Amino acid sequence: MEDYNIIQDKARRLEALINLCNNLRDNEKREPIPFNDFLYLASTQPEMVFRDVYQIFYDMIHYYIPEGKDDFDFDSEHVGFVDYDCSKLFVDNCDEPFFADRLFANRLMNLAKSFRSGSQTNRIYLFEGPPGSGKSTFLNNLLFKFEEYTKSITGNSFKTFWRLDVDKLGGYQHLDNTLNNIKANQSNNQYEFQSGKINYPEKILEFSCPNHDHPILQIPKSFRRKFLDELITDEVFKEKLFNERQYEWVFKDVPCSICSSIFKALLERLEDPIEIFNMISARGNYFNRQLGEGLSVFNPGDFVTDKPITKPDLQVLINELLKDDEVKYVFSYLAKTNNGILALMDIKENNVERLKNYHGIISDGVHKVELTEENIKTLFLGLVNPEDKVHYEKIESFRDRVITVKIPYILDFNMEVAIYKDKFGEKIESLFLPRVLDNFAKIIISSRLAKNSLALKNWILKPENYAKYLDKNMLLLKMELYTGKIPNWLSEEDIKKFDKKTRKAIINESDSEGFAGISGRRSLTVFNSFIQKFANNEKLITMDLVKQFFERNKQSFGDDIPQDFIDKLEDLYDYNVLQEVKEAIYDYNESIISRDIQNYLYAINFEIGETKKCEYTNDVIEITEDYLQNFEARILKPNSTVKNRKDLRAEIHREYIKSTLSIEIRVENRKIDDTSQFKNLFDKYTRNLKENALAPYIDNENFRRAIQDFNTPAFENYDDRMKRDINLLISNLKMKFKYSDIGAKQVSLYVLENNLVKKY
C-alpha cells in the first residue's frame, strides 16, 4: 500500500496539472460564434468590435500606460509634455526591461494618438536610434505586450471563419474522381499535393480567412451603412462610426479575394442569402510571433521569399463542395500579418529589399499573388540606425510614407538610474549618499546633450546669475526640464518667462539629442568599473569619489563630457545639500507662519490705513505699508526693491481674486490653507526663513564634535539644547531626504567642514 504522503503528493501534482489545463483552455480557446451572435455583440459592444489593428494598438498602449500627468494641465501655456508611467508596458514581466524616459514616452503616445484618429495609416513607422539605445529591447517588449493584450478579453478582435454546410451544398459527390485526376496529373500541378488521402468532414467544412478579414466586411459594401444604422442603437458611437476617419475602413474595405469568391459562389448556389450568413462565423484572431500569425519579425539575415502559400487538400474540398474552380485558396506570407504587425529589425541586408517592397504595397494597399490581389492593411514597424537611412531617405517617394520616431539614448537621469538599479540590483542605491547616484547618471547624460541651446539662451538672458551652480552650457538646467521639473533655484523672473513658446522650443531640441556620447551599453560598463572600485568603502559613496573617478579617467571620455560640467555639478550638489541641512535643522512654527499668510491674503483686499478682522484667523489687522512690506520681505530676497514688492503684491492679489477665492474656495469648497496659492506662499516663506538656520552653528566646534559622536555613548556628554538640535537635524534628514543614520552624519559634517554656508 502506497505511503499516505506519496498519495498526497500525487494528488497535488494532478490538481496542479488540472488547473494548468483549465487556464490554458480559457486563454487559448477561440470558439467561433455564429454571425448572428456576432452582430448582437457588435450592437451591444461596438467600441470593442469595430477595431482595426491601428485602433487595437492604440487601446493596447492605453491599457498598459495609465493617464499621464501634465504639469501645466490647467494652464493655457501647457505643451503636452506629460509624465507617463510606462512600466507596465516595458518593464513588468519583461525578460529584458526597457526604460522609457519622458521624452520618448511622449513621442510614443503621440504616435498612438495619430493611430486612433486614423490620420497616419498607410505608413511605415521606423524607430530611429543609435546602437546601444535599446531599440531592439523596446520593439521586443512592445510586440510581447501586444500579443499578451490580444489574448485578453479587452484586446480581443475578430476575423471571418467559414463553416460550409456540406449537406446544403450537395456533398462531395465527385470527390474520388477529383482525387484520382489530381494524382494522375500531380507532376503538372503547380501546387504540390501533399497527402495521398483527404480526410474530409461529413457535415461542416471549417476554415479561417487567411487574411483575417473582419466579419463585418462580408456584408456587401453598398449595404453596410444602412445595415449598421439599423443594427447599432448607441447614437453616440454611431455618430463616431459614420463621421470619424478612424472608422472609414468599416465602409471602404472589401473582403479578400478568397472570401469574395466564396461569397459569390454561395450566392449562385443558394437561393436565400440568409443561408450564406448562417455559414459565416466570427472567430477571435490569434496573434503569435513565433508562428508568424498576426505578428511577424524579420531580421536582416532572414531570406526574402514571396512564394505563395496554399492548402491543396482544402482547395480540393472547396472546389468539390462549391462546384466552382474560381475560388483560389492561395495567399502570401503578408496575409498572415494582415490586420496585424510586421516588423523589421534594422534596415540592412535583406531588410533593405523588404522595406522597398513594402513601400509599394503600402502606397497602393495591394499585393499581387499570382493573378489575384491581396488587400494589405498591416501595421509596418521597423528599427533603423541613423547611418542606415541612406538606403531610403534619398528616394523621394519614401518621404510621404516613412514616419520616423526618435528613440535615442536616455536623456532623463531618473531613467538612467533605474537602468543601473535593474542591472546591479535595487540595493545599489543604498551604497550612495542621496543625490550622488543621480549625479553619476547626470555626468553620463551630459555627454549625450547638445552643447549649444538656442532655446535656453533666448530664455535665460543672465546665466551669470546662476554662475555658482550652473554650467556654461546650462545642461544642468536642461536635465531638470527634461524630467518635467522646474528647478527651485531659478529666479521668480525667469520662472515667469518660462512660457509655452519657450517650453516647446526646449522640448523640440531634444529631437536632435541622444545620438552621440556615452551609449547605454558603455554606461553600464563605466558604472560597473566605478562600483568595483568604490563599493567596498566603509563610508557611503560621496560626490568627491564620483568626481575623482571621472577626473582620473578623463582621457577615456575624451570631449564627451563638457569641460566645466563636473565642477558645476559638484557646486549644485553643494548648494542642494546645504538647503537640505538648513531645512533639517530649522525648527519653524508652522501655525504662526500659516496665520501670517492667511492674514496677508485677507489684508491685501483693503486700503492702507484700514483696520479689519481677518475672516480666516479672527486676528485684527491694522493694514499699513510697513505691515505689507514686512511680509513681502519674507517672500522676496533681502535685496528686493520697492518695485519688486509692489509687483509681487499685485500678482498675489490678482491670483487670490481670480483663482483662490473665486474657484478653489467658493466653487471647490477648499479651506484657505488648502489652496495652491497658500501652499506656494508657505513654501517660499519657509524657504527664506531657513536661509540663516545654520548661522549659530558655523563656528561651533562642539556642534561638529557632537555630530561625530551621535549614536555613541559620548553623545550624552553634550548639553540638552545641542542634543535636541542634532537629534532634530538627523531625524529630519532621514525623514525628509531619505538619509540613513550614517549618511545624515556624513552630509552634515560635509556641509560644516567645507563651509558651504560661506560658499553660498
PDB file of N, CA and C in Angstrom, residues 352-402:
ATOM      1  N   VAL A 352      16.545  45.703 -46.313  1.00  0.00           N
ATOM      2  CA  VAL A 352      16.509  46.861 -47.215  1.00  0.00           C
ATOM      3  C   VAL A 352      15.558  46.566 -48.373  1.00  0.00           C
ATOM      4  N   GLU A 353      15.695  45.356 -48.951  1.00  0.00           N
ATOM      5  CA  GLU A 353      14.807  44.960 -50.052  1.00  0.00           C
ATOM      6  C   GLU A 353      13.366  44.855 -49.572  1.00  0.00           C
ATOM      7  N   ARG A 354      13.189  44.304 -48.365  1.00  0.00           N
ATOM      8  CA  ARG A 354      11.829  44.193 -47.816  1.00  0.00           C
ATOM      9  C   ARG A 354      11.194  45.571 -47.677  1.00  0.00           C
ATOM     10  N   LEU A 355      11.949  46.503 -47.123  1.00  0.00           N
ATOM     11  CA  LEU A 355      11.417  47.851 -46.921  1.00  0.00           C
ATOM     12  C   LEU A 355      10.954  48.451 -48.244  1.00  0.00           C
ATOM     13  N   LYS A 356      11.754  48.283 -49.277  1.00  0.00           N
ATOM     14  CA  LYS A 356      11.390  48.836 -50.590  1.00  0.00           C
ATOM     15  C   LYS A 356      10.143  48.144 -51.140  1.00  0.00           C
ATOM     16  N   ASN A 357      10.044  46.831 -50.917  1.00  0.00           N
ATOM     17  CA  ASN A 357       8.853  46.105 -51.374  1.00  0.00           C
ATOM     18  C   ASN A 357       7.609  46.576 -50.631  1.00  0.00           C
ATOM     19  N   TYR A 358       7.740  46.764 -49.324  1.00  0.00           N
ATOM     20  CA  TYR A 358       6.593  47.177 -48.520  1.00  0.00           C
ATOM     21  C   TYR A 358       6.149  48.587 -48.880  1.00  0.00           C
ATOM     22  N   HIS A 359       7.104  49.405 -49.302  1.00  0.00           N
ATOM     23  CA  HIS A 359       6.735  50.773 -49.673  1.00  0.00           C
ATOM     24  C   HIS A 359       5.706  50.765 -50.786  1.00  0.00           C
ATOM     25  N   GLY A 360       5.941  49.936 -51.806  1.00  0.00           N
ATOM     26  CA  GLY A 360       4.990  49.864 -52.913  1.00  0.00           C
ATOM     27  C   GLY A 360       3.652  49.305 -52.478  1.00  0.00           C
ATOM     28  N   ILE A 361       3.690  48.309 -51.603  1.00  0.00           N
ATOM     29  CA  ILE A 361       2.449  47.697 -51.116  1.00  0.00           C
ATOM     30  C   ILE A 361       1.646  48.695 -50.293  1.00  0.00           C
ATOM     31  N   ILE A 362       2.337  49.442 -49.433  1.00  0.00           N
ATOM     32  CA  ILE A 362       1.654  50.421 -48.580  1.00  0.00           C
ATOM     33  C   ILE A 362       1.029  51.533 -49.411  1.00  0.00           C
ATOM     34  N   SER A 363       1.736  51.967 -50.448  1.00  0.00           N
ATOM     35  CA  SER A 363       1.228  53.062 -51.285  1.00  0.00           C
ATOM     36  C   SER A 363      -0.111  52.705 -51.914  1.00  0.00           C
ATOM     37  N   ASP A 364      -0.198  51.470 -52.413  1.00  0.00           N
ATOM     38  CA  ASP A 364      -1.424  51.062 -53.103  1.00  0.00           C
ATOM     39  C   ASP A 364      -2.369  50.256 -52.217  1.00  0.00           C
ATOM     40  N   GLY A 365      -1.847  49.704 -51.118  1.00  0.00           N
ATOM     41  CA  GLY A 365      -2.657  48.853 -50.258  1.00  0.00           C
ATOM     42  C   GLY A 365      -2.960  47.513 -50.880  1.00  0.00           C
ATOM     43  N   VAL A 366      -2.177  47.144 -51.910  1.00  0.00           N
ATOM     44  CA  VAL A 366      -2.459  45.913 -52.657  1.00  0.00           C
ATOM     45  C   VAL A 366      -1.160  45.144 -52.877  1.00  0.00           C
ATOM     46  N   HIS A 367      -1.258  43.827 -52.758  1.00  0.00           N
ATOM     47  CA  HIS A 367      -0.122  42.947 -53.037  1.00  0.00           C
ATOM     48  C   HIS A 367      -0.586  41.863 -53.996  1.00  0.00           C
ATOM     49  N   LYS A 368       0.172  41.659 -55.068  1.00  0.00           N
ATOM     50  CA  LYS A 368      -0.203  40.691 -56.087  1.00  0.00           C
ATOM     51  C   LYS A 368       0.295  39.302 -55.719  1.00  0.00           C
ATOM     52  N   VAL A 369      -0.607  38.324 -55.725  1.00  0.00           N
ATOM     53  CA  VAL A 369      -0.254  36.922 -55.506  1.00  0.00           C
ATOM     54  C   VAL A 369      -0.709  36.161 -56.743  1.00  0.00           C
ATOM     55  N   GLU A 370       0.260  35.827 -57.599  1.00  0.00           N
ATOM     56  CA  GLU A 370      -0.056  35.261 -58.908  1.00  0.00           C
ATOM     57  C   GLU A 370      -1.020  36.202 -59.631  1.00  0.00           C
ATOM     58  N   LEU A 371      -2.235  35.754 -59.929  1.00  0.00           N
ATOM     59  CA  LEU A 371      -3.167  36.608 -60.665  1.00  0.00           C
ATOM     60  C   LEU A 371      -4.154  37.328 -59.757  1.00  0.00           C
ATOM     61  N   THR A 372      -4.129  36.997 -58.465  1.00  0.00           N
ATOM     62  CA  THR A 372      -5.087  37.619 -57.550  1.00  0.00           C
ATOM     63  C   THR A 372      -4.423  38.759 -56.773  1.00  0.00           C
ATOM     64  N   GLU A 373      -5.265  39.614 -56.221  1.00  0.00           N
ATOM     65  CA  GLU A 373      -4.780  40.751 -55.442  1.00  0.00           C
ATOM     66  C   GLU A 373      -5.156  40.587 -53.976  1.00  0.00           C
ATOM     67  N   GLU A 374      -4.191  40.852 -53.105  1.00  0.00           N
ATOM     68  CA  GLU A 374      -4.444  40.875 -51.660  1.00  0.00           C
ATOM     69  C   GLU A 374      -4.536  42.321 -51.205  1.00  0.00           C
ATOM     70  N   ASN A 375      -5.583  42.613 -50.445  1.00  0.00           N
ATOM     71  CA  ASN A 375      -5.671  43.933 -49.818  1.00  0.00           C
ATOM     72  C   ASN A 375      -4.898  43.880 -48.501  1.00  0.00           C
ATOM     73  N   ILE A 376      -3.867  44.704 -48.390  1.00  0.00           N
ATOM     74  CA  ILE A 376      -2.985  44.657 -47.228  1.00  0.00           C
ATOM     75  C   ILE A 376      -3.223  45.874 -46.332  1.00  0.00           C
ATOM     76  N   LYS A 377      -3.545  45.589 -45.092  1.00  0.00           N
ATOM     77  CA  LYS A 377      -3.689  46.644 -44.086  1.00  0.00           C
ATOM     78  C   LYS A 377      -2.937  46.187 -42.837  1.00  0.00           C
ATOM     79  N   THR A 378      -1.640  46.324 -42.906  1.00  0.00           N
ATOM     80  CA  THR A 378      -0.755  45.855 -41.849  1.00  0.00           C
ATOM     81  C   THR A 378      -0.070  47.053 -41.207  1.00  0.00           C
ATOM     82  N   LEU A 379       0.180  46.947 -39.923  1.00  0.00           N
ATOM     83  CA  LEU A 379       0.966  47.969 -39.230  1.00  0.00           C
ATOM     84  C   LEU A 379       2.438  47.587 -39.395  1.00  0.00           C
ATOM     85  N   PHE A 380       3.141  48.339 -40.243  1.00  0.00           N
ATOM     86  CA  PHE A 380       4.551  48.071 -40.522  1.00  0.00           C
ATOM     87  C   PHE A 380       5.419  48.883 -39.576  1.00  0.00           C
ATOM     88  N   LEU A 381       6.234  48.185 -38.782  1.00  0.00           N
ATOM     89  CA  LEU A 381       7.161  48.826 -37.854  1.00  0.00           C
ATOM     90  C   LEU A 381       8.587  48.423 -38.205  1.00  0.00           C
ATOM     91  N   GLY A 382       9.539  49.233 -37.785  1.00  0.00           N
ATOM     92  CA  GLY A 382      10.932  48.880 -38.038  1.00  0.00           C
ATOM     93  C   GLY A 382      11.874  49.652 -37.145  1.00  0.00           C
ATOM     94  N   LEU A 383      13.109  49.175 -37.085  1.00  0.00           N
ATOM     95  CA  LEU A 383      14.173  49.845 -36.346  1.00  0.00           C
ATOM     96  C   LEU A 383      15.242  50.261 -37.340  1.00  0.00           C
ATOM     97  N   VAL A 384      15.824  51.420 -37.110  1.00  0.00           N
ATOM     98  CA  VAL A 384      16.857  51.885 -38.036  1.00  0.00           C
ATOM     99  C   VAL A 384      17.926  52.663 -37.281  1.00  0.00           C
ATOM    100  N   ASN A 385      19.185  52.387 -37.624  1.00  0.00           N
ATOM    101  CA  ASN A 385      20.301  53.194 -37.144  1.00  0.00           C
ATOM    102  C   ASN A 385      20.428  54.414 -38.040  1.00  0.00           C
ATOM    103  N   PRO A 386      20.878  55.551 -37.508  1.00  0.00           N
ATOM    104  CA  PRO A 386      20.977  56.769 -38.337  1.00  0.00           C
ATOM    105  C   PRO A 386      21.756  56.557 -39.625  1.00  0.00           C
ATOM    106  N   GLU A 387      22.847  55.765 -39.574  1.00  0.00           N
ATOM    107  CA  GLU A 387      23.677  55.588 -40.778  1.00  0.00           C
ATOM    108  C   GLU A 387      22.993  54.735 -41.835  1.00  0.00           C
ATOM    109  N   ASP A 388      21.943  53.987 -41.460  1.00  0.00           N
ATOM    110  CA  ASP A 388      21.250  53.128 -42.427  1.00  0.00           C
ATOM    111  C   ASP A 388      20.117  53.834 -43.160  1.00  0.00           C
ATOM    112  N   LYS A 389      19.874  55.087 -42.817  1.00  0.00           N
ATOM    113  CA  LYS A 389      18.807  55.836 -43.501  1.00  0.00           C
ATOM    114  C   LYS A 389      19.146  56.100 -44.970  1.00  0.00           C
ATOM    115  N   VAL A 390      20.437  55.946 -45.336  1.00  0.00           N
ATOM    116  CA  VAL A 390      20.852  56.192 -46.728  1.00  0.00           C
ATOM    117  C   VAL A 390      20.140  55.249 -47.693  1.00  0.00           C
ATOM    118  N   HIS A 391      19.650  54.132 -47.178  1.00  0.00           N
ATOM    119  CA  HIS A 391      19.006  53.151 -48.055  1.00  0.00           C
ATOM    120  C   HIS A 391      17.665  53.639 -48.597  1.00  0.00           C
ATOM    121  N   TYR A 392      17.089  54.666 -47.967  1.00  0.00           N
ATOM    122  CA  TYR A 392      15.764  55.093 -48.428  1.00  0.00           C
ATOM    123  C   TYR A 392      15.537  56.604 -48.405  1.00  0.00           C
ATOM    124  N   GLU A 393      16.302  57.368 -47.640  1.00  0.00           N
ATOM    125  CA  GLU A 393      15.941  58.770 -47.446  1.00  0.00           C
ATOM    126  C   GLU A 393      16.099  59.621 -48.705  1.00  0.00           C
ATOM    127  N   LYS A 394      16.906  59.173 -49.667  1.00  0.00           N
ATOM    128  CA  LYS A 394      17.060  59.947 -50.902  1.00  0.00           C
ATOM    129  C   LYS A 394      16.017  59.585 -51.956  1.00  0.00           C
ATOM    130  N   ILE A 395      15.227  58.557 -51.677  1.00  0.00           N
ATOM    131  CA  ILE A 395      14.152  58.173 -52.606  1.00  0.00           C
ATOM    132  C   ILE A 395      12.942  59.045 -52.296  1.00  0.00           C
ATOM    133  N   GLU A 396      12.591  59.902 -53.222  1.00  0.00           N
ATOM    134  CA  GLU A 396      11.571  60.924 -52.965  1.00  0.00           C
ATOM    135  C   GLU A 396      10.232  60.334 -52.544  1.00  0.00           C
ATOM    136  N   SER A 397       9.835  59.219 -53.157  1.00  0.00           N
ATOM    137  CA  SER A 397       8.520  58.647 -52.851  1.00  0.00           C
ATOM    138  C   SER A 397       8.431  58.129 -51.422  1.00  0.00           C
ATOM    139  N   PHE A 398       9.599  57.893 -50.788  1.00  0.00           N
ATOM    140  CA  PHE A 398       9.594  57.393 -49.415  1.00  0.00           C
ATOM    141  C   PHE A 398       9.218  58.476 -48.412  1.00  0.00           C
ATOM    142  N   ARG A 399       9.441  59.718 -48.757  1.00  0.00           N
ATOM    143  CA  ARG A 399       9.268  60.806 -47.793  1.00  0.00           C
ATOM    144  C   ARG A 399       7.848  60.877 -47.236  1.00  0.00           C
ATOM    145  N   ASP A 400       6.879  60.568 -48.055  1.00  0.00           N
ATOM    146  CA  ASP A 400       5.487  60.642 -47.606  1.00  0.00           C
ATOM    147  C   ASP A 400       5.027  59.375 -46.900  1.00  0.00           C
ATOM    148  N   ARG A 401       5.809  58.315 -46.997  1.00  0.00           N
ATOM    149  CA  ARG A 401       5.366  57.021 -46.474  1.00  0.00           C
ATOM    150  C   ARG A 401       6.100  56.591 -45.207  1.00  0.00           C
ATOM    151  N   VAL A 402       7.263  57.171 -44.937  1.00  0.00           N
ATOM    152  CA  VAL A 402       8.045  56.775 -43.763  1.00  0.00           C
ATOM    153  C   VAL A 402       7.862  57.796 -42.653  1.00  0.00           C
TER     154      VAL A 402
END
